[in-house]
């Protein structure tokens, strides 16, 4: 008789066995979506020289002290600086240099007046800029270090690299980016009924959909899927296939054969490998037979063959483990509160993880259960972007109830996960 443990306990047991992986360098063009392997520290100030934030005129602000709309001041324009150029001669009071956005402020200037507030006039072959108001020293300067101070911690390791982070990496001239190595996750589908995706249907057979679903879930978790094919329900074959999977991957995920049926060989395979069993029964629906074991510090996850149960088992247990290996700060699926859109009236002693669609409607976050809520259902996964947690021990839940929702499409996750 298997003894069910709580979901939180099962997740803890898995995470406690995790070890942070190694990092490697990739070129900046390849780092999008990877997990940062080291903190990013600013190697310079940004900007690293005083710059003009606008097209306009660099001036000595005090020259405009008496300016008003009745009595504008006129400053002599002694040159022009485009972005990327430097004006080597300084300016004196009552002089101005025409300046473009991003160009370095010339010596002697302490403010920029926007072009829109000025007018150029000519007298005796000289160009002047007319200014109708008093400009304060420091006005419209983009100063050294105003964006980023040299030495400051900008992004912590374990963060997913997004386009903004890539902008920062490029700003500092980082060409090779330290990213966490993607853990290799073996996918092994067990079941004599399974056909390859390209095979025509035969009586009694079904296609191996779990392997492809898991492949995508592994990619979504920033890890590397390693397909290990299909193995039929024979103890020797499953044992050999699991050993092979252990050789080629950091984590082994099997689907099917984990229950108590005549042809369910995963428990016997764990035993034969002298695996340390972390759990083989969890107080949850779907996927109560989800198992995990450790052999030589390697995690073997035995997910149910039922598609929905397989999906949920991956998100709840494998994904946090991968996040821990990747050094991500938040290992658990992010949890939010939302309102249940429809009655869910199935009583159950175990906590349910209902595949749901979370959306924002009329100013409220709502979750709708999708399709049929059974572990063998595959269509309920199509629109699923979340798992709604419905604790057991009730007669069901009414529409309008506030419930906990775990986000499967959220990147960062949240530090607290309870259900
Ligand atoms: P099992 O966990 O082996 O008892 O399988 C439970 C149910 O899931 C059975 O109906 C299997 O046919 C089905 N199943 C098992 N493996 C897969 C798979 N890779 N893809 C789709 N369905 C599967
Ligand atoms: Mg089976």
Coordinates of C-alpha atoms and ligand atoms in Angstrom, one line a residue, residues 189-190 193-194 206-210 255-257 264 304-307, ligand 1:
X189 CA 7.7 7.0 -22.9
X190 CA 6.8 3.6 -21.7
X193 CA 0.3 0.7 -26.9
X194 CA 2.3 3.6 -28.1
X206 CA -2.5 5.4 -29.5
X207 CA 0.2 7.9 -30.4
X208 CA 2.9 8.9 -28.0
X209 CA 1.6 12.5 -27.3
X210 CA 3.2 12.8 -23.9
X255 CA 5.8 8.6 -18.6
X256 CA 3.5 5.7 -17.9
X257 CA 4.1 2.4 -16.1
X264 CA 3.7 -1.1 -14.7
X304 CA 1.7 9.1 -15.1
X305 CA 1.0 8.1 -18.7
X306 CA -2.3 9.9 -18.6
X307 CA -1.7 13.2 -20.5
Ligands
LIG1 P1 -0.1 4.2 -17.5 O1 0.4 5.4 -16.7 O2 1.0 3.5 -18.2 O3 -1.0 3.3 -16.8 O4 -1.0 4.9 -18.7 C1 -2.1 5.6 -18.3 C2 -2.9 6.0 -19.6 O5 -2.1 6.9 -20.3 C3 -3.1 4.8 -20.5 O6 -4.4 5.0 -21.1 C4 -2.1 5.0 -21.6 O7 -2.4 4.4 -22.8 C5 -1.9 6.5 -21.6 N1 -0.5 6.8 -22.1 C6 0.6 6.3 -21.6 N2 1.7 6.8 -22.1 C7 1.2 7.7 -23.0 C8 1.9 8.6 -23.9 N3 3.2 8.6 -24.0 N4 1.1 9.4 -24.7 C9 -0.2 9.4 -24.5 N5 -0.9 8.6 -23.7 C10 -0.2 7.7 -22.9

